[in-house]
Tab-separated table of C-alpha atoms in Angstrom:
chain	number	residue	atom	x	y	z
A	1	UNK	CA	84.508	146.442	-121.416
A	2	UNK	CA	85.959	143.194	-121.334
A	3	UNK	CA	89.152	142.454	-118.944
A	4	UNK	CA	92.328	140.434	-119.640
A	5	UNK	CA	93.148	138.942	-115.909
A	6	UNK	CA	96.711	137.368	-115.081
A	7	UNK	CA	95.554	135.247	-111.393
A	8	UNK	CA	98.717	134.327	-110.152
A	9	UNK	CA	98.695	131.175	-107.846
A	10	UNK	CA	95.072	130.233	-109.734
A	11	UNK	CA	96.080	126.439	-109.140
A	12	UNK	CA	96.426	127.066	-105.240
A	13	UNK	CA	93.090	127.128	-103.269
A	14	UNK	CA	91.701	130.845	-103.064
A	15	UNK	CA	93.167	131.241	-106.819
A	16	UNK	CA	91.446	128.415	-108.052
A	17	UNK	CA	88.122	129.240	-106.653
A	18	UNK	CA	88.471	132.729	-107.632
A	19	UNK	CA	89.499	131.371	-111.473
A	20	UNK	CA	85.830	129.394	-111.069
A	21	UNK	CA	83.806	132.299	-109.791
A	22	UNK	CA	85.310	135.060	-112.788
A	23	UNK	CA	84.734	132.483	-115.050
A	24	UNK	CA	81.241	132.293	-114.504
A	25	UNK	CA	80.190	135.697	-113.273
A	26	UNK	CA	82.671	137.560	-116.659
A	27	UNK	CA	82.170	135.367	-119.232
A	28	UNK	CA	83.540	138.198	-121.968
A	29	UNK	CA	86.433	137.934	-119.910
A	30	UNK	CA	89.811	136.505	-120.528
A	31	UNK	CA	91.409	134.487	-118.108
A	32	UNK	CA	94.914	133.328	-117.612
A	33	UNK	CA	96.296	131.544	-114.977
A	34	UNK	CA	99.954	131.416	-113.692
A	35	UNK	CA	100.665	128.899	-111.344
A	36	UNK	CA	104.274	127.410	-110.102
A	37	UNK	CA	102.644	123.828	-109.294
A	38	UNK	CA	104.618	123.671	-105.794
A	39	UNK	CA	103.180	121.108	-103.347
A	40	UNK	CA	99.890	123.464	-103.181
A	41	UNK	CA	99.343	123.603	-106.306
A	42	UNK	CA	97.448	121.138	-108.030
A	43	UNK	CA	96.756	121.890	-112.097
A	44	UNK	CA	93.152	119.642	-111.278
A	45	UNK	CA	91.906	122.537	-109.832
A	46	UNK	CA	91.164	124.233	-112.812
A	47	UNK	CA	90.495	121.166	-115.215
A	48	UNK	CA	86.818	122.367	-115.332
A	49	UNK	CA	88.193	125.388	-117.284
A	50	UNK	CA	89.802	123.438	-119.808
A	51	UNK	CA	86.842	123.557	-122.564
A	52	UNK	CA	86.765	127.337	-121.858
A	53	UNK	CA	88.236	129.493	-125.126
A	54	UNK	CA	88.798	132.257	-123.289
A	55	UNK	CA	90.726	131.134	-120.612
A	56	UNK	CA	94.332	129.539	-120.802
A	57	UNK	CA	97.182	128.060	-117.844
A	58	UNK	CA	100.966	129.392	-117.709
A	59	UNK	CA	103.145	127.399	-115.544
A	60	UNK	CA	106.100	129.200	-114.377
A	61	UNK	CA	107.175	130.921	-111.466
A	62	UNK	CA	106.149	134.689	-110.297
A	63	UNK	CA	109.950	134.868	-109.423
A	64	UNK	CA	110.781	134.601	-112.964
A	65	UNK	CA	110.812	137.943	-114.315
A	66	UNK	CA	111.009	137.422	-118.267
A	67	UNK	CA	108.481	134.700	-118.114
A	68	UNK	CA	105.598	137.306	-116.387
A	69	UNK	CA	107.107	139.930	-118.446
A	70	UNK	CA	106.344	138.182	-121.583
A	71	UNK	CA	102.838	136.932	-120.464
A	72	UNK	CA	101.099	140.462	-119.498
A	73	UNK	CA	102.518	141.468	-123.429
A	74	UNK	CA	101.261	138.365	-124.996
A	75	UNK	CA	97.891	138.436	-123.450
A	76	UNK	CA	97.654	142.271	-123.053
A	77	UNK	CA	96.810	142.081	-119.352
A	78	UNK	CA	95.532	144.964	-118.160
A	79	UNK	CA	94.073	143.239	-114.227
A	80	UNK	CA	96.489	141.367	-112.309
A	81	UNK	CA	94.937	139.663	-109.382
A	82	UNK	CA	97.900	138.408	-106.849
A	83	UNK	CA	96.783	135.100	-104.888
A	84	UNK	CA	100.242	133.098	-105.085
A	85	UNK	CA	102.180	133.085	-101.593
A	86	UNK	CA	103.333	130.296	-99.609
A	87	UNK	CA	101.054	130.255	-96.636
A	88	UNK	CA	101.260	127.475	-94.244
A	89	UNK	CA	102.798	129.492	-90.849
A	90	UNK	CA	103.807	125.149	-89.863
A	91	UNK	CA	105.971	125.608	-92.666
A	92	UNK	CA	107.117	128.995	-92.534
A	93	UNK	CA	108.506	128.828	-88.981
A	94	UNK	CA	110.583	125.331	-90.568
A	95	UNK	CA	111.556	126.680	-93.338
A	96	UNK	CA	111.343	130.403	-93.891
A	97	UNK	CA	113.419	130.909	-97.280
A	98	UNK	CA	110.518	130.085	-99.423
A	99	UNK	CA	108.471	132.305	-98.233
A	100	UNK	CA	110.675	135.338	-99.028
A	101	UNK	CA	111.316	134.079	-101.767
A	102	UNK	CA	107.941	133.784	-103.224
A	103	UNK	CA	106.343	136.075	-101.172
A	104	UNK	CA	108.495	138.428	-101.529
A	105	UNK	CA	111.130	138.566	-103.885
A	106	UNK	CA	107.982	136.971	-106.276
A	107	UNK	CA	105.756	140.009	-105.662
A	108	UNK	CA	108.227	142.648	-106.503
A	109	UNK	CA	109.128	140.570	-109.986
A	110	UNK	CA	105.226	141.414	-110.490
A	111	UNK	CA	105.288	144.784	-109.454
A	112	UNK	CA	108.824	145.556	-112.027
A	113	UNK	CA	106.961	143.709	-114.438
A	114	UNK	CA	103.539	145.225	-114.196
A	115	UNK	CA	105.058	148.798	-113.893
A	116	UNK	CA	107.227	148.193	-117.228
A	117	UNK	CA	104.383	147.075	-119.075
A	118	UNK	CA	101.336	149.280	-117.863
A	119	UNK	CA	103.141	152.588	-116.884
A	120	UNK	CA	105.851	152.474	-120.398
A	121	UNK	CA	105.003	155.583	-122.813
A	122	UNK	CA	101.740	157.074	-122.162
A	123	UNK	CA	100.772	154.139	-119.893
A	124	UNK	CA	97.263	152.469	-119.682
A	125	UNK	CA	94.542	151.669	-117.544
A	126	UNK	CA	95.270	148.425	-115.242
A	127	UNK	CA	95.082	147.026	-111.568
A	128	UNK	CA	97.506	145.186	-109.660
A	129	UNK	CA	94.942	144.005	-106.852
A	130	UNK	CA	97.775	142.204	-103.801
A	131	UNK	CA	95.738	139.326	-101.746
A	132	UNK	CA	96.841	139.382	-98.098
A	133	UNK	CA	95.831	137.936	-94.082
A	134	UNK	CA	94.699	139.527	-91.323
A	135	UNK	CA	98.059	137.711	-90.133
A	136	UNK	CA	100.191	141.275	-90.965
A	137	UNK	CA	97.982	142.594	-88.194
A	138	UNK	CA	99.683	140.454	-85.073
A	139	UNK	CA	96.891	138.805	-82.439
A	140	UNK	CA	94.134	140.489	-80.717
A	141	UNK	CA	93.255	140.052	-76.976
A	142	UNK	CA	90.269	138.619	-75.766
A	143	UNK	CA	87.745	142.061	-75.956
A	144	UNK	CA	90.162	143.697	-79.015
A	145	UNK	CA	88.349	145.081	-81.420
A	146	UNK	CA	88.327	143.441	-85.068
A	147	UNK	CA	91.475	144.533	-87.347
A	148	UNK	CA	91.009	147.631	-89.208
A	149	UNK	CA	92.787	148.768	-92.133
A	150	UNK	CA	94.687	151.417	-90.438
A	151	UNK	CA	95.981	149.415	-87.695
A	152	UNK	CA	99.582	148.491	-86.692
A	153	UNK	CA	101.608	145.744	-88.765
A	154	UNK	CA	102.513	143.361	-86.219
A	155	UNK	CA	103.465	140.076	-88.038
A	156	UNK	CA	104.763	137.454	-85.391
A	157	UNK	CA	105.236	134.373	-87.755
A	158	UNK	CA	107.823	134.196	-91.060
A	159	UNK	CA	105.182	133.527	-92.961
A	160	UNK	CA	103.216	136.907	-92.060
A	161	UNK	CA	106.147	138.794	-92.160
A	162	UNK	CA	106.600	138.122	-95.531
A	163	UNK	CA	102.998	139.279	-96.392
A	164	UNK	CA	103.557	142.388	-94.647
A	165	UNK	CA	106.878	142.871	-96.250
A	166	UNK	CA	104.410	142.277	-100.360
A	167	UNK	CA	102.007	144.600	-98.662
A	168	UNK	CA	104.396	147.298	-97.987
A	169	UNK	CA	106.224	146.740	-101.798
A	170	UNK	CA	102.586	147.478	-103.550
A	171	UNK	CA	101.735	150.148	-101.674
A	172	UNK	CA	105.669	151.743	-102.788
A	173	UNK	CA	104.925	150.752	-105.870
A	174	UNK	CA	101.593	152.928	-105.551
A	175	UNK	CA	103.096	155.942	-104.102
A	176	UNK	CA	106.284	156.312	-105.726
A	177	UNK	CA	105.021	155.168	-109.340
A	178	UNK	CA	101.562	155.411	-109.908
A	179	UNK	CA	100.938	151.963	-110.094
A	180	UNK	CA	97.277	151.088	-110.149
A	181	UNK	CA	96.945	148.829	-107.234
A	182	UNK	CA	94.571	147.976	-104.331
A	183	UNK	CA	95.027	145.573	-101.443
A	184	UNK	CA	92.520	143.507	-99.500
A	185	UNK	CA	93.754	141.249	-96.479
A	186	UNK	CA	90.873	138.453	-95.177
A	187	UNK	CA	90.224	136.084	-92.471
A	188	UNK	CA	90.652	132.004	-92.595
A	189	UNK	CA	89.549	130.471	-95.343
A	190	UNK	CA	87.363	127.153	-96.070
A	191	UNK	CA	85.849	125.458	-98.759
A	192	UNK	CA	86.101	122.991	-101.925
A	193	UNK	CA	89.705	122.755	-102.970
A	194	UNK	CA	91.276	123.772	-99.970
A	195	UNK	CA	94.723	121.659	-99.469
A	196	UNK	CA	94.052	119.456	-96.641
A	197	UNK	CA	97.000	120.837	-94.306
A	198	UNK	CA	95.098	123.464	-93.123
A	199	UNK	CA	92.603	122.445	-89.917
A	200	UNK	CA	89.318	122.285	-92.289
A	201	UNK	CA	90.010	119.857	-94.722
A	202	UNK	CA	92.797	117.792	-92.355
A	203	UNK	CA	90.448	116.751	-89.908
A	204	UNK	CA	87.473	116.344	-92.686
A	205	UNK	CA	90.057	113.712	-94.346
A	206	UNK	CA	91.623	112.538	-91.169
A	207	UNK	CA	87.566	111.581	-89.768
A	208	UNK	CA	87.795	109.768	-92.750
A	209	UNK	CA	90.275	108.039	-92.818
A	210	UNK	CA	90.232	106.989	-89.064
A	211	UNK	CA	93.176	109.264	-87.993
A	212	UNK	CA	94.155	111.326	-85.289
A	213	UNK	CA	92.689	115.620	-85.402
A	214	UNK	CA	95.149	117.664	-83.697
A	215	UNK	CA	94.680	120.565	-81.825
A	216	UNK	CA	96.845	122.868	-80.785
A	217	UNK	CA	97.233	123.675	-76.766
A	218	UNK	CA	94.642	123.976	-75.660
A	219	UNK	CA	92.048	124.378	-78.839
A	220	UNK	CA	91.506	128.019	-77.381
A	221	UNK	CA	92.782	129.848	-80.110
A	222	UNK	CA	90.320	132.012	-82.592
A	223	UNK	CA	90.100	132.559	-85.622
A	224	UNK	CA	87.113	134.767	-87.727
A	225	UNK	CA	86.271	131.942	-90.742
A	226	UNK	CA	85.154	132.915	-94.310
A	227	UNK	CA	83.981	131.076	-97.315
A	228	UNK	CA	86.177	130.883	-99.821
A	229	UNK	CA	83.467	131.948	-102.463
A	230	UNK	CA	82.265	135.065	-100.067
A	231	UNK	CA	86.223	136.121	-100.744
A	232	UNK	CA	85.996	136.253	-104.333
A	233	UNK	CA	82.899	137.818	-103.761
A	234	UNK	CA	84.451	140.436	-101.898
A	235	UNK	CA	87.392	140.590	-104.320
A	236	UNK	CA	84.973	141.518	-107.158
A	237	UNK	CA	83.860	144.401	-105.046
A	238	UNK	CA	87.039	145.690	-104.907
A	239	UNK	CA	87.637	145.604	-108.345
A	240	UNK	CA	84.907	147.086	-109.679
A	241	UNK	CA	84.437	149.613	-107.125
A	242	UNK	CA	87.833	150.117	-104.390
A	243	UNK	CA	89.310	153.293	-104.300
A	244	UNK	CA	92.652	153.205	-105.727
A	245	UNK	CA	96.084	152.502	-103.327
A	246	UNK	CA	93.201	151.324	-100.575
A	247	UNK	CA	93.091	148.633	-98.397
A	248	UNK	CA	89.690	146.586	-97.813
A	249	UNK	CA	89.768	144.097	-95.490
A	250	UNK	CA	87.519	140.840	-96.006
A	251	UNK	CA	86.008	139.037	-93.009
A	252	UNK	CA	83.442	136.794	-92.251
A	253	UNK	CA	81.928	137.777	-89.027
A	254	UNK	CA	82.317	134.659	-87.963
A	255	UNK	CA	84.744	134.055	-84.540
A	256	UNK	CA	85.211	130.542	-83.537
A	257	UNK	CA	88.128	128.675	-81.224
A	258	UNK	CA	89.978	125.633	-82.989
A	259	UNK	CA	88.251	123.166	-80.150
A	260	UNK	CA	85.275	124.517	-81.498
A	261	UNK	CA	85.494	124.076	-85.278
A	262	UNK	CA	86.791	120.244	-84.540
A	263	UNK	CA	83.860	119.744	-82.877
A	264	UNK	CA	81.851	120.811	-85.119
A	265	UNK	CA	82.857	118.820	-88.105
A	266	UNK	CA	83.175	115.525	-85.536
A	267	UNK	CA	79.352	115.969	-84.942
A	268	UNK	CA	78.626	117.209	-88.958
A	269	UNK	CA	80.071	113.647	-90.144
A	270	UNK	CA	78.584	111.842	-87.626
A	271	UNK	CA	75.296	113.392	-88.371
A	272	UNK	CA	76.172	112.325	-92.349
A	273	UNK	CA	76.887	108.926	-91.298
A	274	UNK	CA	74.112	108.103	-89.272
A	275	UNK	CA	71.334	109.975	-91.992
A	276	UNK	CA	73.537	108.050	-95.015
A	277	UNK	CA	74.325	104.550	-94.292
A	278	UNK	CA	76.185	104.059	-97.536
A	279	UNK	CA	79.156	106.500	-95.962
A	280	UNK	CA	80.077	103.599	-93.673
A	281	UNK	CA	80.932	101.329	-96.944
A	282	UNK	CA	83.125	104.462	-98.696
A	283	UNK	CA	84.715	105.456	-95.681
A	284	UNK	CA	85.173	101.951	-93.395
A	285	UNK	CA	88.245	103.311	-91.799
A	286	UNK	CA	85.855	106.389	-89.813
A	287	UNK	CA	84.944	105.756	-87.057
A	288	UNK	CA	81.350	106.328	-87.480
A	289	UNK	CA	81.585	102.805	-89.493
A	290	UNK	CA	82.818	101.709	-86.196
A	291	UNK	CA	79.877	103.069	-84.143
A	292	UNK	CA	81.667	105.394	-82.672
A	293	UNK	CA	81.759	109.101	-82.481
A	294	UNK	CA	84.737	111.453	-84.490
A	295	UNK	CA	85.537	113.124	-80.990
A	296	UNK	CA	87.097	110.109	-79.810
A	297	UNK	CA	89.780	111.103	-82.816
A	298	UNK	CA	90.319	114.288	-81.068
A	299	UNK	CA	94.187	114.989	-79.769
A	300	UNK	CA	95.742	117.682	-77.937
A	301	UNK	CA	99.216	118.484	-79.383
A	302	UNK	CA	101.940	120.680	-78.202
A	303	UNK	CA	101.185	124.389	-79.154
A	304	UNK	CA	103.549	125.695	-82.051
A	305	UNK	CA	106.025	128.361	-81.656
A	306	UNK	CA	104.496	131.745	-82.014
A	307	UNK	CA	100.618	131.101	-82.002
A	308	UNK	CA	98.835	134.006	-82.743
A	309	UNK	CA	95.662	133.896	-80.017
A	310	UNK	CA	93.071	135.796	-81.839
A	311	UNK	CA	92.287	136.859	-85.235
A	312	UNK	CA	88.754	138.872	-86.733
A	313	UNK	CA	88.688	141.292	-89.005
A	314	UNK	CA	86.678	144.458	-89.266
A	315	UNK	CA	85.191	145.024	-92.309
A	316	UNK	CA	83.161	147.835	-92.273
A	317	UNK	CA	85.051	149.720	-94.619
A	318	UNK	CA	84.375	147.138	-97.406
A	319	UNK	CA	80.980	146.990	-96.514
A	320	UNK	CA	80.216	151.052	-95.959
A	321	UNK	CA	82.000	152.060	-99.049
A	322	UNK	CA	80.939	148.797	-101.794
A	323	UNK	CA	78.386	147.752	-100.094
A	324	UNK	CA	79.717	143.894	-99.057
A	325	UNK	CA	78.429	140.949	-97.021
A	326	UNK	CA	78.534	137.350	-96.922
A	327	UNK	CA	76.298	135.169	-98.862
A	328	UNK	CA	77.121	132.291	-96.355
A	329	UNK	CA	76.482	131.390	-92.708
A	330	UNK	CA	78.734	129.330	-91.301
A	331	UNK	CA	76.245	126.584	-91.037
A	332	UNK	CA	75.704	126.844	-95.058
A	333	UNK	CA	79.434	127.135	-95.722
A	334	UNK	CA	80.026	124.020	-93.553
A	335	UNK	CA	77.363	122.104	-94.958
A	336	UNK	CA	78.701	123.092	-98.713
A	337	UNK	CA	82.145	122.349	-97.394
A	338	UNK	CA	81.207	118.825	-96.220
A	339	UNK	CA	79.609	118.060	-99.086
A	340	UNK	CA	82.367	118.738	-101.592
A	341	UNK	CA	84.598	116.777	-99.854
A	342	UNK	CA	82.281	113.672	-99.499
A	343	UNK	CA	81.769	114.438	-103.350
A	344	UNK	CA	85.346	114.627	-104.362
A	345	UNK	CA	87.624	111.888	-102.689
A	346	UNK	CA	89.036	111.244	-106.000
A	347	UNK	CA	90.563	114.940	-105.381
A	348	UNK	CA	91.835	114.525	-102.202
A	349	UNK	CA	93.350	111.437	-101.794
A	350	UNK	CA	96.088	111.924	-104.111
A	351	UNK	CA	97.322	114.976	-102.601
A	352	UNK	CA	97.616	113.382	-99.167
A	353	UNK	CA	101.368	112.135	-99.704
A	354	UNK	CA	102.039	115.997	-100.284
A	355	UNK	CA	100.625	117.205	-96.979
């Protein structure tokens, strides 16, 4: 039976991809996107959409209860998939109010909303399904195992407070109501669209452009990396097959230190430039045009307040019970990666003033 999906934050990165991927994989299905168009946001995201009949774009805020009210009973949503969050921890420890705001305060409009529409009368079948981090989880030591589902909230930054504070609202909502809801929390991140503040895409576009990659300390810190399309994958599963009120949590298997990841895309671009000579007349500012080697862009920056040491994520529980992996290696997802963004300049550039 064919679904009506409300993907909040579908402009953002994960929403957007996610958006792409439903698209394709549930054609039958109708899509709508709701999207606030902050800084993150960027409505180009989903301009390959715009042809499709069965898919449409709200812009408004998730903090706006009439407005989401309104849209679940105009499009008779019965699956709301909850991506939108401000989620930059740089930001968060700056400026914290925006995250509980939206991350908050904008999940709980969601939740009202959802539970007056869905749960009214005799009520009808739906799904709230809540997008989190591994962040809620704290930092692991050195030999820690991977997160589990059952473990501890330990948020050390604003911005993963606030996640653990939406987490904690849908599962109340679950428990006290009967919402329909399920929860998965996942790993880093990477692939096409991704806003280039995070470390992927900022020191693809800074190699570039010629400019500085900063690490952190002492580049020691870890963090377990997943393609952005093996989320949505993972997503799916849930839907179709997650236990209701459960948590799944989404990982790549994949543990690598900040040093390491810079290094890697250093010696992935100078690989391109030197197999594809035209790169050195698009990009004349890198310093592969130069003859010289991305490292050399490499600097160590004080550490920011708060750094989490370690994340990875256990995910045998998605993978026991719905039976999920990764499609991608980390090579692959790199190499995919790399190539979108040598593809799409005329995507990226335009956002750098927002960074």
């Amino acid at each position: 039976m064919a679904k009506s999906l409300l993907v909040t934050g579908a402009a953002g990165f994960i929403g957007a991809n996610f958006v792409h991927y439903w698209a394709a994989a549930h054609p039958d299905d109708t899509i709508v996107a709701y999207d606030a168009l902050t800084y993150a946001g960027n409505r180009a995201n989903l301009d390959p959409l715009s042809g499709n009949a069965r898919f449409s774009f709200v812009h408004a805020d998730i903090c706006d209860y009439d407005r989401v009210l309104n849209t679940l009973r105009e499009h008779d949503t019965d699956t709301i998939v909850h991506f939108a969050a401000e989620s930059h921890v740089d930001r968060s420890i700056t400026g914290p109010d925006a995250f509980i705001e939206t991350n908050v305060v904008g999940t709980h409009c969601l939740l009202k909303a959802a539970r007056e529409v869905w749960l009214a009368g005799d009520g009808m079948d739906h799904r709230f399904h809540h997008v989190s981090t591994d962040e809620v989880y704290g930092s692991l030591a050195p030999d820690d195992p991977g997160f589990f589902e059952e473990q501890k909230y330990e948020p050390n930054s604003p911005y993963s407070a606030s996640k653990a504070a939406s987490d904690h609202l849908v599962r109340a909502y679950h428990h006290t109501y009967g919402l329909q809801v399920t929860t998965s929390n996942c790993s880093n991140n990477y692939g096409p669209y991704h806003f280039p503040e995070k470390l992927i895409p900022l020191c693809i576009t800074n190699i570039l452009r010629g400019l500085p990659l900063p690490v952190y300390g002492d580049g020691s810190n870890i963090r377990d990396w997943l393609y952005v399309e093996d989320h949505c994958r993972g997503i799916e599963k849930v839907l179709e097959g997650g236990r209701l009120g459960e948590t799944y949590n989404i990982g790549g298997n994949n543990e690598w230190n900040n040093l390491a990841i810079v290094e890697l895309l250093c010696d992935q671009l100078d690989a391109r430039f030197s197999d594809e000579p035209g790169l050195s007349a698009r990009y004349p500012d890198a310093p592969q045009a130069g003859g010289t080697s991305a490292r050399d862009l490499i600097t160590f920056v004080e550490d920011r307040a708060g750094h989490d040491w370690r994340y990875a994520i256990d995910a045998g529980k998605i993978s026991g019970e719905l039976d999920y992996s990764p499609h991608e290696t980390f090579e692959t997802g790199i190499a995919r990666t790399l190539d979108w963004f040598l593809d799409n300049e005329d995507w990226w550039r335009p956002l750098l003033n927002r960074t």
